[in-house]
Short mmCIF file of C-alpha atoms and ligand atoms in Angstrom, two decimals:
data_model
loop_
_atom_site.label_atom_id
_atom_site.label_comp_id
_atom_site.label_asym_id
_atom_site.label_seq_id
_atom_site.Cartn_x
_atom_site.Cartn_y
_atom_site.Cartn_z
CA MET A 1101 41.24 -42.92 -43.17
CA ASP A 1102 37.53 -42.61 -42.70
CA THR A 1103 36.07 -40.95 -45.75
CA ARG A 1104 32.52 -40.93 -44.46
CA PRO A 1105 32.29 -38.23 -41.82
CA TYR A 1106 28.50 -38.23 -42.02
CA MET A 1107 28.59 -41.77 -40.66
CA GLN A 1108 30.40 -40.49 -37.57
CA ASP A 1109 27.71 -37.85 -37.19
CA ARG A 1110 25.14 -40.64 -37.10
CA ALA A 1111 27.05 -42.29 -34.26
CA ALA A 1112 27.15 -38.98 -32.39
CA GLU A 1113 23.42 -38.54 -32.92
CA GLU A 1114 22.81 -42.00 -31.46
CA PHE A 1115 25.14 -41.22 -28.55
CA PHE A 1116 23.15 -38.11 -27.59
CA SER A 1117 19.85 -39.87 -28.08
CA ARG A 1118 20.95 -42.58 -25.64
CA LEU A 1119 22.32 -39.94 -23.28
CA ALA A 1120 18.90 -38.26 -23.21
CA GLU A 1121 17.55 -41.54 -21.85
CA GLY A 1122 20.20 -41.61 -19.13
CA MET A 1123 22.45 -44.10 -20.92
CA PHE A 1124 26.19 -43.40 -21.07
CA GLN A 1125 27.33 -45.66 -23.86
CA SER A 1126 29.71 -45.94 -26.76
CA THR A 1127 30.47 -48.42 -29.50
CA ARG A 1128 32.49 -51.63 -29.38
CA CYS A 1129 33.62 -53.37 -32.54
CA VAL A 1130 32.06 -56.82 -32.81
CA SER A 1131 34.98 -58.08 -34.96
CA CYS A 1132 37.99 -57.05 -32.86
CA GLY A 1133 36.41 -56.00 -29.56
CA VAL A 1134 37.93 -52.51 -29.42
CA LEU A 1135 35.84 -50.01 -27.48
CA ASN A 1136 35.82 -46.54 -28.99
CA TYR A 1137 35.00 -43.21 -27.47
CA PRO A 1138 33.67 -41.13 -29.16
CA PRO A 1139 31.39 -43.75 -30.73
CA ARG A 1140 32.12 -44.89 -34.27
CA VAL A 1141 30.18 -46.56 -37.02
CA VAL A 1142 33.39 -47.92 -38.55
CA CYS A 1143 36.13 -49.43 -36.39
CA PRO A 1144 39.35 -47.39 -36.75
CA ASP A 1145 41.37 -50.48 -35.81
CA CYS A 1146 40.05 -53.14 -38.21
CA LEU A 1147 37.55 -51.18 -40.34
CA GLY A 1148 34.78 -53.49 -39.15
CA GLU A 1149 31.32 -52.03 -39.59
CA GLU A 1150 29.43 -54.10 -37.04
CA MET A 1151 29.23 -52.18 -33.79
CA GLU A 1152 27.44 -52.81 -30.54
CA TRP A 1153 26.56 -50.21 -27.92
CA VAL A 1154 28.00 -50.90 -24.50
CA ASP A 1155 27.92 -49.08 -21.18
CA LEU A 1156 30.83 -46.80 -20.34
CA PRO A 1157 32.17 -46.64 -16.77
CA ARG A 1158 30.17 -44.15 -14.71
CA GLU A 1159 33.12 -43.23 -12.57
CA GLY A 1160 36.47 -41.84 -13.62
CA THR A 1161 39.47 -39.79 -12.62
CA LEU A 1162 39.80 -36.06 -13.17
CA LEU A 1163 42.99 -35.51 -15.17
CA ALA A 1164 42.71 -31.79 -15.86
CA PHE A 1165 40.19 -29.00 -15.60
CA THR A 1166 39.69 -25.39 -16.58
CA TRP A 1167 36.95 -22.86 -16.86
CA GLN A 1168 35.79 -20.75 -19.76
CA GLU A 1169 34.28 -17.34 -19.43
CA ALA A 1170 32.11 -17.59 -22.52
CA ALA A 1171 30.28 -20.80 -23.29
CA ILE A 1172 27.93 -21.92 -26.00
CA ARG A 1173 24.65 -23.15 -24.46
CA CYS A 1174 26.01 -23.18 -20.94
CA ARG A 1175 25.92 -20.60 -18.23
CA LYS A 1176 29.24 -19.03 -17.47
CA PRO A 1177 31.71 -19.60 -16.10
CA GLU A 1178 31.62 -23.15 -17.31
CA ILE A 1179 33.92 -25.76 -15.81
CA LEU A 1180 35.34 -28.23 -18.30
CA GLY A 1181 37.37 -31.26 -17.37
CA LEU A 1182 39.23 -34.15 -18.89
CA VAL A 1183 38.06 -37.35 -17.23
CA GLU A 1184 39.86 -40.66 -17.65
CA LEU A 1185 37.55 -43.64 -17.93
CA GLU A 1186 39.39 -46.89 -17.26
CA GLY A 1187 39.63 -49.06 -20.35
CA VAL A 1188 38.09 -46.38 -22.55
CA GLY A 1189 40.24 -43.27 -22.67
CA ASN A 1190 39.64 -39.62 -21.89
CA VAL A 1191 36.36 -37.76 -22.08
CA LEU A 1192 36.14 -33.98 -22.37
CA THR A 1193 33.14 -33.08 -20.29
CA ARG A 1194 31.29 -30.51 -18.26
CA ILE A 1195 32.16 -30.63 -14.55
CA ASP A 1196 29.45 -29.85 -12.03
CA ALA A 1197 31.35 -28.44 -9.08
CA PRO A 1198 32.92 -25.16 -7.98
CA TYR A 1199 36.30 -24.66 -9.62
CA GLU A 1200 37.99 -24.08 -6.25
CA SER A 1201 36.84 -27.47 -4.97
CA LEU A 1202 38.45 -29.49 -7.77
CA ARG A 1203 41.81 -31.21 -7.74
CA ILE A 1204 43.73 -33.42 -10.15
CA GLY A 1205 43.29 -37.12 -9.45
CA GLN A 1206 39.88 -36.69 -7.88
CA ARG A 1207 37.30 -39.44 -8.49
CA VAL A 1208 34.26 -38.19 -10.35
CA ALA A 1209 30.91 -39.71 -11.26
CA PHE A 1210 28.74 -39.45 -14.36
CA ASP A 1211 25.54 -37.46 -14.47
CA THR A 1212 23.53 -35.69 -17.14
CA TRP A 1213 22.76 -32.01 -17.51
CA THR A 1214 20.10 -30.43 -19.69
CA SER A 1215 21.01 -27.16 -21.40
CA PRO A 1216 18.50 -24.29 -21.48
CA ASP A 1217 17.67 -25.20 -25.09
CA GLY A 1218 16.96 -28.81 -24.18
CA LEU A 1219 20.09 -30.68 -25.20
CA VAL A 1220 21.09 -33.39 -22.74
CA LEU A 1221 24.85 -33.42 -22.15
CA HIS A 1222 27.09 -35.50 -19.94
CA GLN A 1223 28.78 -34.06 -16.91
CA PHE A 1224 30.75 -35.40 -14.01
CA ARG A 1225 30.83 -34.36 -10.39
CA PRO A 1226 33.23 -35.26 -7.60
CA LEU A 1227 32.35 -38.31 -5.56
CA GLU A 1228 31.67 -37.73 -1.92
CA GLU A 1229 34.79 -38.41 0.03
CA GLY A 1230 34.30 -40.25 3.21
ZN1 ZN B 1915 37.51 -53.56 -34.96
#
């Protein structure tokens, strides 16, 4: 059990700082090689404390989506989706597309979105289908 939650906050802070520069990254344990999302400062698998930041896939698969009427920071209605990133896991994220246009299994691509109060968040939008 991780008894240092503030350490995880530091990883989150670093994640958002990198995101603000257009980087979509998380941590990989140098000791055992496990890639974690969300990023960690301590490996949950081997408790290693040496982490490196690596790029996450910028394309994924939409597993589920919904919309919320009231949203903190975001305009409403806000579309939220669960996106599977191969080899990483699932990311809960903003989806930038009309709700009616979305379908399960759709391929989506990473992008960033800046909230009205200046926080840079990740979002995904459907890939053009040709
Ligand atoms: Zn590890």
